[in-house]
CSV table of C-alpha atoms in Angstrom, one decimal:
chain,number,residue,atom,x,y,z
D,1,UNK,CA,107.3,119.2,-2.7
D,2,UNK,CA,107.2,115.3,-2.6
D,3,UNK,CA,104.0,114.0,-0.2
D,4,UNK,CA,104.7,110.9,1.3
D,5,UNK,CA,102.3,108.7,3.2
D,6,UNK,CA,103.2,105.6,5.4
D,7,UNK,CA,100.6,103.6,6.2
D,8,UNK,CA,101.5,100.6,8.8
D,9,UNK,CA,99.6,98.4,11.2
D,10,UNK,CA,99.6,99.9,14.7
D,11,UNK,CA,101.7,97.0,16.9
D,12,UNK,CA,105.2,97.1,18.2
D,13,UNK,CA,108.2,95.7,16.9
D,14,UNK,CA,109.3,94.3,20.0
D,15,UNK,CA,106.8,92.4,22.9
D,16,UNK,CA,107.3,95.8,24.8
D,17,UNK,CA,105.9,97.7,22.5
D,18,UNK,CA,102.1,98.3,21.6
D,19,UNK,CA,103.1,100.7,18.7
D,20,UNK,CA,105.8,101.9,16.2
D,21,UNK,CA,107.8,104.4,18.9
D,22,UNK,CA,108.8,108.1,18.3
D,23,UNK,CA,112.4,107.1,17.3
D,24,UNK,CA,111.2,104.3,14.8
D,25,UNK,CA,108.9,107.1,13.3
D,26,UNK,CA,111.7,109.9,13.5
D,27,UNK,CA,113.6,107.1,11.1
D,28,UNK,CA,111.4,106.9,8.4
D,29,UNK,CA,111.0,109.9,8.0
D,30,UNK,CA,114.3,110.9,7.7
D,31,UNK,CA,115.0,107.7,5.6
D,32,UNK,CA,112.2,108.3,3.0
D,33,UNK,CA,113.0,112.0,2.7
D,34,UNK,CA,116.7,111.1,2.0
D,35,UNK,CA,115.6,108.9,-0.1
D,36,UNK,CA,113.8,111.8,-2.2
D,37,UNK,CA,116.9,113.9,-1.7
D,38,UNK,CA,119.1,111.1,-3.6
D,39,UNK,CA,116.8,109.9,-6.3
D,40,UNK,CA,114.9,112.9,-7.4
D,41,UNK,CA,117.0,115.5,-6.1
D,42,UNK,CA,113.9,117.4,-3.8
D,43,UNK,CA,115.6,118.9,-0.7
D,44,UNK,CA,114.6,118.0,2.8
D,45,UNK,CA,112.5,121.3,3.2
D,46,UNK,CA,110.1,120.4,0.5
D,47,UNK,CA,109.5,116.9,1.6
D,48,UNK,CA,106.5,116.3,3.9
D,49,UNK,CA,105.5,112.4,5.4
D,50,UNK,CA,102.7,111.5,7.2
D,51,UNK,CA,102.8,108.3,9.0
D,52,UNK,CA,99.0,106.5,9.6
D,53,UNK,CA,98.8,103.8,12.1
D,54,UNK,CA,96.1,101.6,11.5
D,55,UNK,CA,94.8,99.3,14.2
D,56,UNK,CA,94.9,95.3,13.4
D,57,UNK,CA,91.1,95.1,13.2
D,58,UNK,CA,91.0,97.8,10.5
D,59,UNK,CA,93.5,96.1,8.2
D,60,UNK,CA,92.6,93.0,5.9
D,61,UNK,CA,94.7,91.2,4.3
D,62,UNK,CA,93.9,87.9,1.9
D,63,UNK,CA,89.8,88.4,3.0
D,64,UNK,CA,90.6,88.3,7.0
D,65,UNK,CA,91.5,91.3,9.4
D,66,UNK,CA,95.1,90.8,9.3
D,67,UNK,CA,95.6,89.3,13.3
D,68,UNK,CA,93.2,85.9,11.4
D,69,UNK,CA,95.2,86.0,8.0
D,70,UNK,CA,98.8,85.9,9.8
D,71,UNK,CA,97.0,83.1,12.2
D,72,UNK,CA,95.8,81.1,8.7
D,73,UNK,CA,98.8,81.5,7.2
D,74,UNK,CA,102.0,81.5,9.7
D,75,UNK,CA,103.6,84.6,8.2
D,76,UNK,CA,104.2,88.5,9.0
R,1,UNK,CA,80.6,114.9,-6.2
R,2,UNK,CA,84.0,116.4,-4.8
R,3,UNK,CA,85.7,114.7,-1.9
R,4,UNK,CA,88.3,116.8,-0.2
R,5,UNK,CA,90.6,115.5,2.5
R,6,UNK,CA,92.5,118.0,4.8
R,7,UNK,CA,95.5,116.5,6.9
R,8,UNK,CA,96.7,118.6,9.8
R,9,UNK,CA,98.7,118.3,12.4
R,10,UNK,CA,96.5,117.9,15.8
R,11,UNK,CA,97.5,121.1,17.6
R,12,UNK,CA,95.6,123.8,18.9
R,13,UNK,CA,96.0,127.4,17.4
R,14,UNK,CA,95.7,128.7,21.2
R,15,UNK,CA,97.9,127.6,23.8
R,16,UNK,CA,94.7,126.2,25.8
R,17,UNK,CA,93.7,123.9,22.9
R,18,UNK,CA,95.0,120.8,22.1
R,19,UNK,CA,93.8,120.1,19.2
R,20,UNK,CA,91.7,121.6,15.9
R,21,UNK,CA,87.9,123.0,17.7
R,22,UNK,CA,84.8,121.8,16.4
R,23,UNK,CA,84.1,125.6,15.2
R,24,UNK,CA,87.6,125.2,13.5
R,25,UNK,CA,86.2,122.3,11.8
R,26,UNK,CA,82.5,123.6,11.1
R,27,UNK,CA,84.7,126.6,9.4
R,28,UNK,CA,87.0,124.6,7.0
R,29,UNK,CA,83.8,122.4,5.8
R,30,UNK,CA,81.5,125.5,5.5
R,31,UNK,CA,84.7,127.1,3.4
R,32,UNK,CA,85.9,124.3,1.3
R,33,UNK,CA,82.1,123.5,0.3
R,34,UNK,CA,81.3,127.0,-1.0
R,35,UNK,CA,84.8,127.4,-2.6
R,36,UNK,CA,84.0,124.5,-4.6
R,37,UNK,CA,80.5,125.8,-4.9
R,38,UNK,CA,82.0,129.0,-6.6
R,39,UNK,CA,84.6,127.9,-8.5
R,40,UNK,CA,83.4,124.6,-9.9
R,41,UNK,CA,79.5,125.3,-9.6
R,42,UNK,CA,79.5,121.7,-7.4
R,43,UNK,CA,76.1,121.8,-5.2
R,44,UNK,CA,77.1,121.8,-1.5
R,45,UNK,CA,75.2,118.4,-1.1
R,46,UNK,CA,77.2,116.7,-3.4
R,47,UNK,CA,81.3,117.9,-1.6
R,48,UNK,CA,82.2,115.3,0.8
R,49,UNK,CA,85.0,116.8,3.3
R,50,UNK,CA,87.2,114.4,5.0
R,51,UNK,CA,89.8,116.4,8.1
R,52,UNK,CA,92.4,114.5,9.4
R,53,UNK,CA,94.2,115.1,12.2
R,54,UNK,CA,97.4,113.6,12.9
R,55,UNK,CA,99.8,114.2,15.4
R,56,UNK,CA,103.0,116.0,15.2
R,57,UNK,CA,104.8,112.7,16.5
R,58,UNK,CA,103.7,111.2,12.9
R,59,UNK,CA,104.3,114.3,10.4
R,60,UNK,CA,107.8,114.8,9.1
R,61,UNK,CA,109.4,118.2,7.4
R,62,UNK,CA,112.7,118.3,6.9
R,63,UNK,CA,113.8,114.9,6.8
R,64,UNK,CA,112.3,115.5,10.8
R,65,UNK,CA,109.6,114.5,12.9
R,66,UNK,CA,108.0,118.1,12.6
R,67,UNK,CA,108.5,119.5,16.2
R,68,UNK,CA,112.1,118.8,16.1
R,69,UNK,CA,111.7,120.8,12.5
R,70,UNK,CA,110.3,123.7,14.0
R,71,UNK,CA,112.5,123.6,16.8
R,72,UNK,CA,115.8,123.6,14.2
R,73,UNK,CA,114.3,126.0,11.9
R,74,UNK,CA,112.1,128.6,14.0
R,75,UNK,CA,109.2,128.4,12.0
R,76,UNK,CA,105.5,127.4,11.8
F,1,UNK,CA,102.3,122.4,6.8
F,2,UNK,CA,98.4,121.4,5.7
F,3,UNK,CA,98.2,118.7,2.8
F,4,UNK,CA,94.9,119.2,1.1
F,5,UNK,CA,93.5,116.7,-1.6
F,6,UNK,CA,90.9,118.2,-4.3
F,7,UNK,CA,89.3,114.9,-6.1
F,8,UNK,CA,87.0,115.6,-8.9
F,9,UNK,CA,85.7,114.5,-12.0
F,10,UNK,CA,87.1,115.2,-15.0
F,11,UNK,CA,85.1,117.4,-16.8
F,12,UNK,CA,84.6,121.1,-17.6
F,13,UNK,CA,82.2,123.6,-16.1
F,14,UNK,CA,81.3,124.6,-19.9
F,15,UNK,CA,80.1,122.9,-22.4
F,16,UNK,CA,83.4,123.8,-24.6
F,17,UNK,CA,85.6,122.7,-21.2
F,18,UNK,CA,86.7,119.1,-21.2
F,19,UNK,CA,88.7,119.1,-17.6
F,20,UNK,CA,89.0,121.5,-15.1
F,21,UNK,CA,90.7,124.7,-16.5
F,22,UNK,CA,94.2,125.9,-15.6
F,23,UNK,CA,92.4,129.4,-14.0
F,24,UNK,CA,89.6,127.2,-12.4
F,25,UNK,CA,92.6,125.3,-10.5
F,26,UNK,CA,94.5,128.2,-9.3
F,27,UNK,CA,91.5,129.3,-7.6
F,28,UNK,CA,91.1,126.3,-5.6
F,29,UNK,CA,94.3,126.0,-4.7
F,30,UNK,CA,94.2,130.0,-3.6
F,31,UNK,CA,91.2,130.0,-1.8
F,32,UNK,CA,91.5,126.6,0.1
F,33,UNK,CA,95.5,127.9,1.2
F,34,UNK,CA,93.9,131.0,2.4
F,35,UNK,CA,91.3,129.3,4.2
F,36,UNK,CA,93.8,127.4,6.3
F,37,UNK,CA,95.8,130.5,7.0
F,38,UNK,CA,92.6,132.6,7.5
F,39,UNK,CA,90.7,129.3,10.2
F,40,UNK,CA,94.6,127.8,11.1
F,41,UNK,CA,96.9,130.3,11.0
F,42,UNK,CA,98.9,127.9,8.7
F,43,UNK,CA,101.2,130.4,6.6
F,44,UNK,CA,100.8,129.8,2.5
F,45,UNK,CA,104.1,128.5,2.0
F,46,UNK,CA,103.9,125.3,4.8
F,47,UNK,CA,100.8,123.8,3.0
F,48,UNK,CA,100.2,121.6,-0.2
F,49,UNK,CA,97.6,121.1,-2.7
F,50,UNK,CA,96.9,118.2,-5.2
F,51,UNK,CA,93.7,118.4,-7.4
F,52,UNK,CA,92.8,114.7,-8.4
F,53,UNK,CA,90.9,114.6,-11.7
F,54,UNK,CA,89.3,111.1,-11.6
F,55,UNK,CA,87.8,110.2,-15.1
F,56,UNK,CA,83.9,110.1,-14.9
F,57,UNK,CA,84.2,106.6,-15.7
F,58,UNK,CA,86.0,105.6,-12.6
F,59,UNK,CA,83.9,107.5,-9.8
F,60,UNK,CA,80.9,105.7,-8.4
F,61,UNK,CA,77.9,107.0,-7.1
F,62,UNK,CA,74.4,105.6,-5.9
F,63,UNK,CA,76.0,102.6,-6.9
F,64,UNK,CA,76.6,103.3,-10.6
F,65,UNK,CA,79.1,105.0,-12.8
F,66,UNK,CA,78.6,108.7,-12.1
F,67,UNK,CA,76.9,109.6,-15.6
F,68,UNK,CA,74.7,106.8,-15.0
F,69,UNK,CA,74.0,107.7,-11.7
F,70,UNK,CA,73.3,111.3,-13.1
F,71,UNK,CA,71.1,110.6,-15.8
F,72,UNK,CA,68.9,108.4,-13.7
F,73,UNK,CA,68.3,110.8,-11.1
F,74,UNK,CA,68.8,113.8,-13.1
F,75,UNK,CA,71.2,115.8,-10.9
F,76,UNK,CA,74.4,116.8,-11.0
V,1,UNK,CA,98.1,93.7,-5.5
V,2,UNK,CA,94.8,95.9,-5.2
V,3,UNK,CA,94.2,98.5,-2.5
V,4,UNK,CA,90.9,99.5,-1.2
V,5,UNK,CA,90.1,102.0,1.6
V,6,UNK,CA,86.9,102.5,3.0
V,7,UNK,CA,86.6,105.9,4.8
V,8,UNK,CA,83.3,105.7,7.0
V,9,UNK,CA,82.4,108.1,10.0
V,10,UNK,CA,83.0,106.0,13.4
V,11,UNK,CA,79.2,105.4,14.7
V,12,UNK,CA,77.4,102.0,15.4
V,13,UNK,CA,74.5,100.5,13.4
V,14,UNK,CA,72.6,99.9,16.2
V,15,UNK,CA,71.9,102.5,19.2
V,16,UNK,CA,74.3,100.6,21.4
V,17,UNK,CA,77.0,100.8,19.5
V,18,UNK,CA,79.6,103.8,19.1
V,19,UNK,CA,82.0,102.5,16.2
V,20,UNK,CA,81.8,99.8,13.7
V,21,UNK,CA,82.0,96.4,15.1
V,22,UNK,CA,85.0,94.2,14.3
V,23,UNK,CA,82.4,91.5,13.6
V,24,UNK,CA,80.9,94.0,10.6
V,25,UNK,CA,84.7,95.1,9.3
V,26,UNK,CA,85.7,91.5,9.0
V,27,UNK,CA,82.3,91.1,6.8
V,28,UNK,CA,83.6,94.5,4.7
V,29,UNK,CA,87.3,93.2,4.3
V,30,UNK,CA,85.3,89.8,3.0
V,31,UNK,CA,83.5,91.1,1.0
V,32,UNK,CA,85.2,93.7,-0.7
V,33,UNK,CA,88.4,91.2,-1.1
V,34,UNK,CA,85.7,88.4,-2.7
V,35,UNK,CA,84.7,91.6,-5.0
V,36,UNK,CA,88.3,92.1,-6.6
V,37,UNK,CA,88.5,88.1,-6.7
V,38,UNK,CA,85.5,88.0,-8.8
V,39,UNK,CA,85.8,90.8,-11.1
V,40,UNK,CA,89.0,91.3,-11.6
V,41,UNK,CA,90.5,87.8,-11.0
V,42,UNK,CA,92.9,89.3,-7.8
V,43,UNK,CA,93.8,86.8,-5.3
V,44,UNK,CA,92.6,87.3,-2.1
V,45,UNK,CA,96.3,87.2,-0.7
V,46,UNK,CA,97.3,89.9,-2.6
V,47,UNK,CA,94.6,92.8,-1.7
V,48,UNK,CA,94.5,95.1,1.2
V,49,UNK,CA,92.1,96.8,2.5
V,50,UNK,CA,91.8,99.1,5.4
V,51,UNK,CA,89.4,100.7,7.4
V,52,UNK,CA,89.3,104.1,8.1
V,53,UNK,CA,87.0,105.4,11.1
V,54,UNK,CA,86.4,109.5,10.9
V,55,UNK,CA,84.9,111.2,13.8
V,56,UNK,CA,81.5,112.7,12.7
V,57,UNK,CA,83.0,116.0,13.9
V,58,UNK,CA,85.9,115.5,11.1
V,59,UNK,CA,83.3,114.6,8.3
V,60,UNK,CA,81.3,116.9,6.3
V,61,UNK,CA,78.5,117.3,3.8
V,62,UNK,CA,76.2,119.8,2.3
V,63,UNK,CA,78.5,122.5,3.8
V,64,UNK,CA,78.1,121.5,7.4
V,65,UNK,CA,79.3,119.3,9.7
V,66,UNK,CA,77.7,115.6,9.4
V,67,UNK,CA,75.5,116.2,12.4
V,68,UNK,CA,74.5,119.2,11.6
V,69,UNK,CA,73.9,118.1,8.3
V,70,UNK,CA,71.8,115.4,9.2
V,71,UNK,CA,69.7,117.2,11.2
V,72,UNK,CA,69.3,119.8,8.8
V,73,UNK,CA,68.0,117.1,6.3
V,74,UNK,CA,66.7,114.7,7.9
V,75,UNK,CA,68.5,111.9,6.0
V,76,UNK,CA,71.1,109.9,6.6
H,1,UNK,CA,102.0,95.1,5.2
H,2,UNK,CA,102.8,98.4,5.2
H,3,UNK,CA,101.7,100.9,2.5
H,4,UNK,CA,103.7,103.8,0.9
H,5,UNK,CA,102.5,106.2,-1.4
H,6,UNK,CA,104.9,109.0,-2.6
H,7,UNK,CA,103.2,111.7,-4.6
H,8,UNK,CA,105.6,113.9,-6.8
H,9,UNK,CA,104.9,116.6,-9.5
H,10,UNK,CA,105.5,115.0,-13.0
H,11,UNK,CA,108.5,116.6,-14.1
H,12,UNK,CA,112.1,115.1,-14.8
H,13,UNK,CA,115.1,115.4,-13.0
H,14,UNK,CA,117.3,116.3,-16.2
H,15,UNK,CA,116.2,118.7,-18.8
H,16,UNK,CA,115.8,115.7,-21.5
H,17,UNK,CA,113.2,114.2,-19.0
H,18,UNK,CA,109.4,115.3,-19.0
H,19,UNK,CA,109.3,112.5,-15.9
H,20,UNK,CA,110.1,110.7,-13.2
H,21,UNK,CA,112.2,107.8,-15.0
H,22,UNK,CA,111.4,104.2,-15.1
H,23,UNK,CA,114.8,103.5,-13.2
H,24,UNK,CA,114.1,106.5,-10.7
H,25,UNK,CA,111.1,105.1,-9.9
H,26,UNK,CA,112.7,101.7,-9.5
H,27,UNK,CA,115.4,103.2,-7.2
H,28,UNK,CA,112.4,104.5,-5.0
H,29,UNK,CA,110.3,101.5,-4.7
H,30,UNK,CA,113.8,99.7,-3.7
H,31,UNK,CA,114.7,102.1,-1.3
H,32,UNK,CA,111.5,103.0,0.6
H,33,UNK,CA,110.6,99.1,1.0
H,34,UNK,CA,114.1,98.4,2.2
H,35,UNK,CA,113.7,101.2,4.3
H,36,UNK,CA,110.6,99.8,6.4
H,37,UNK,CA,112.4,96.0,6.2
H,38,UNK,CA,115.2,97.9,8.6
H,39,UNK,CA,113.4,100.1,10.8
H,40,UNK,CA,110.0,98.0,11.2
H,41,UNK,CA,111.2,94.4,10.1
H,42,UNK,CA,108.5,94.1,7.1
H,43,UNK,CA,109.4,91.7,4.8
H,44,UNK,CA,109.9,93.0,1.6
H,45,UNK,CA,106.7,91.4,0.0
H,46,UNK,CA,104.7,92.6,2.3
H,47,UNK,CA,105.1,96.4,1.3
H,48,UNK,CA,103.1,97.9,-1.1
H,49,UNK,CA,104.3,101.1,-3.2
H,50,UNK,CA,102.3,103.6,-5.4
H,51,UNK,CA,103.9,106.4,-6.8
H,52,UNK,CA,101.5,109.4,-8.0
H,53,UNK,CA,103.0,111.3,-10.3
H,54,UNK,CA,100.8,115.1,-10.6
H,55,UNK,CA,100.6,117.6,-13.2
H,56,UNK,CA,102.4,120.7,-11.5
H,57,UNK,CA,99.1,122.7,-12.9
H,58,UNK,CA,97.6,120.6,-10.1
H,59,UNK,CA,99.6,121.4,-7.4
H,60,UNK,CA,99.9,124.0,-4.9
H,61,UNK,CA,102.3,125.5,-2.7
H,62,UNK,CA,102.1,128.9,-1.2
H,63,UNK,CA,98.7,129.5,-2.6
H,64,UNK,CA,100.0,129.3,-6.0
H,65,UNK,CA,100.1,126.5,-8.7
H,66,UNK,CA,103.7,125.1,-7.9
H,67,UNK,CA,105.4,126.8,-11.1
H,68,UNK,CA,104.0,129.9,-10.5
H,69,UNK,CA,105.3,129.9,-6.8
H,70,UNK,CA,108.6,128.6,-7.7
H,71,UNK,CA,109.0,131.5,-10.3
H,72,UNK,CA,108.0,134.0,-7.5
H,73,UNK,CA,110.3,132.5,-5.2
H,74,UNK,CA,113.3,131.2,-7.2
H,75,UNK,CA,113.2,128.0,-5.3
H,76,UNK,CA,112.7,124.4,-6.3
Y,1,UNK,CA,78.9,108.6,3.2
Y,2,UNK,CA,81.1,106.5,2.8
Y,3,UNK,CA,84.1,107.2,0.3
Y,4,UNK,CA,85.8,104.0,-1.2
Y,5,UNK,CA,88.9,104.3,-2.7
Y,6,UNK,CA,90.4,101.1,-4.6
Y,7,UNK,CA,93.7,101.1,-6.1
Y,8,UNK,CA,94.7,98.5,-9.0
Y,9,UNK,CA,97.3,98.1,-11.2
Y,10,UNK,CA,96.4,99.9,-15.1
Y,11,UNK,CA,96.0,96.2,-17.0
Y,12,UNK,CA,93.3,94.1,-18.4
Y,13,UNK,CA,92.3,91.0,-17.1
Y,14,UNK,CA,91.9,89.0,-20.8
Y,15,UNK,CA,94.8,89.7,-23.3
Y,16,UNK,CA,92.7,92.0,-25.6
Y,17,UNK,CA,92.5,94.9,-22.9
Y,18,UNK,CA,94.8,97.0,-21.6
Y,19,UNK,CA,93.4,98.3,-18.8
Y,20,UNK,CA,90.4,97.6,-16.3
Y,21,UNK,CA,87.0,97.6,-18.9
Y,22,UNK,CA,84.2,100.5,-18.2
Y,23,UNK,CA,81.8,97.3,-17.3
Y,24,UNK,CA,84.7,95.9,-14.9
Y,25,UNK,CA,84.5,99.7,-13.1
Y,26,UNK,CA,80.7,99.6,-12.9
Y,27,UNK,CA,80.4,96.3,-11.0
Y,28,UNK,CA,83.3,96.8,-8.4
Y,29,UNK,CA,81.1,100.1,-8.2
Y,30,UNK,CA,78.0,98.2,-7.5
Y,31,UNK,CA,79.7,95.6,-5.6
Y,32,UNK,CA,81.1,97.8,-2.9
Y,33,UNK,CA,78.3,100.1,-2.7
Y,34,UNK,CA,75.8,97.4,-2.1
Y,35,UNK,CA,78.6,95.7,0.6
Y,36,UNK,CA,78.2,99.1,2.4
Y,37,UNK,CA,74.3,98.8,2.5
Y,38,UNK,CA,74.5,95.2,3.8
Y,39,UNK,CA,76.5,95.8,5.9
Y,40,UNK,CA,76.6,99.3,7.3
Y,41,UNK,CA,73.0,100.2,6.6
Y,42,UNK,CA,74.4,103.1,4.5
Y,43,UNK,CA,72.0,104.0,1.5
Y,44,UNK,CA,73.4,104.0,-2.0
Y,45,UNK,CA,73.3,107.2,-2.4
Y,46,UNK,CA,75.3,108.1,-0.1
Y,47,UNK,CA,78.5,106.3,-0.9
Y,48,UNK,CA,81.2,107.6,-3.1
Y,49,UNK,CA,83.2,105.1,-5.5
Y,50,UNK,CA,87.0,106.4,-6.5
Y,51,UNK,CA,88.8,103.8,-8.7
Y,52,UNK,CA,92.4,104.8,-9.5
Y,53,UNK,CA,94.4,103.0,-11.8
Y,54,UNK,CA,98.0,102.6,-11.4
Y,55,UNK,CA,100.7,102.0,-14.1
Y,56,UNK,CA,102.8,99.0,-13.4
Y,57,UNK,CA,106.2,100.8,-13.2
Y,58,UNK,CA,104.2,103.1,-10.3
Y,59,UNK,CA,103.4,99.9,-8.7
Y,60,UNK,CA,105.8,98.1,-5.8
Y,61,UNK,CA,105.8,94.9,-4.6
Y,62,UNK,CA,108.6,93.3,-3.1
Y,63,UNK,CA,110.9,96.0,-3.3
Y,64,UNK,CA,110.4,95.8,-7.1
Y,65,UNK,CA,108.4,97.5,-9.7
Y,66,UNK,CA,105.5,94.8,-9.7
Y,67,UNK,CA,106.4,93.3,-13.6
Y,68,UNK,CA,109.7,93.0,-12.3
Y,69,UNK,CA,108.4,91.2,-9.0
Y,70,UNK,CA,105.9,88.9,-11.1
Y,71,UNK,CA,108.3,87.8,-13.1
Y,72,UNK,CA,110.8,86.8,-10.2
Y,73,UNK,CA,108.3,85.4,-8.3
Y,74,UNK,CA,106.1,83.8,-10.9
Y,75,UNK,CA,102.7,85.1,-9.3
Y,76,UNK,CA,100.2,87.6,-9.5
């Protein structure tokens, strides 16, 4: 009965995109709960996720919102 | 001072609803706050309740996003 | 497939209790799976509960440690 | 490598506002980042934080829905 | 700068272990971080991983602290 | 009613202590909870202060438990 949260910044992983798409998510989840599966032996039925997307503006990251911090500092 | 959080999938239980109803919600505070009220003896002004709704596209069962879950396994 | 979090202090509901009792936690988890099925329709077995027992110590309130908070204003 | 989250409902501080401003979560992230810096020696680069706006529908207190709540008490 | 947290009952995987294992817990953090550097192209240290491991007296499934609803059910 | 939640790793920040100090706790308490009045407008009685402390080996960073990720990359 493994809980797994995701919590990412809500943008796109290509110009296209504004957000992580449906097949990106369906990817993660079957990644992580594989993942459960291999290390800790829980089956797939017992394993929930639950993916948050979090706007830019609601994430900080070294005292900014993250959009100024990656600005200050030149990295992802 | 409790704090419950309640993650659900944002679905309605009718086929006209799209989502959880405000009653829905007024019910699962009123309940959650008087459960803890009986069990615990916690005052109902001190039991925060948080609901979170998050779509079906974001919740994975199964190693699954959860539609394509249901779909493969018949079940709620 | 609800995922409930209980957080609470760590402490009994009798004087002998130091933590929530084993009973005490059963009926939480009971009565808040019920309440999904009975508001949601969420079947028992599709939804999870964690009860969170955060030390007295580590749970703010009015700005202070809880017992601090508690003594000052004399309410639980 | 600290984590904060800040769960708030999503209403402005002034009349003419309907959320938290980005201007007031940059100030939070700040602040809360300086906190972790000060007390506990953390590096700014290493803490995130994020921001979590909850419809006042989705929050409750004292049993009842925030606005209803409210209302009810007369108190914020 | 994603964030994972993966909550899992506190038990072992082999009979010896009343845990999760220092090593299985290293295999997850590897995995899961690796996991968002392909799908999502985070660099590794920009993912953050808490592991929460609960009592199984504090969780629930099927309405039922976990060991009791495994017993009834005969399934892990 | 706001709810903070911060997340730090289970260690002391001077050699003698192993783990965040009760007077540590009570001014990240104070600290947030008065951030949330200046900013927010949010009376101190109305915010709720979780502090959860994380063992190392529960902690990731960089694909690593965190000791492990310190000690390859030399930083905090």
């Amino acid at each position: 009965m493994p809980m797994v949260t995701i919590q990412v910044t809500r943008e796109g992983t290509k110009p296209d995109n504004e957000s992580v798409t449906a097949e990106e998510k369906a990817r993660l989840i079957k990644g992580v709960s594989h993942l459960l599966l291999d290390v800790l032996n829980k089956p797939l039925e017992s394993t929930f996720v639950v993916i948050e997307e979090v706007s830019t503006e609601n994430w900080g990251w070294g005292g900014l919102p993250v959009d100024a911090y990656r600005q200050q500092r030149g990295r992802r």
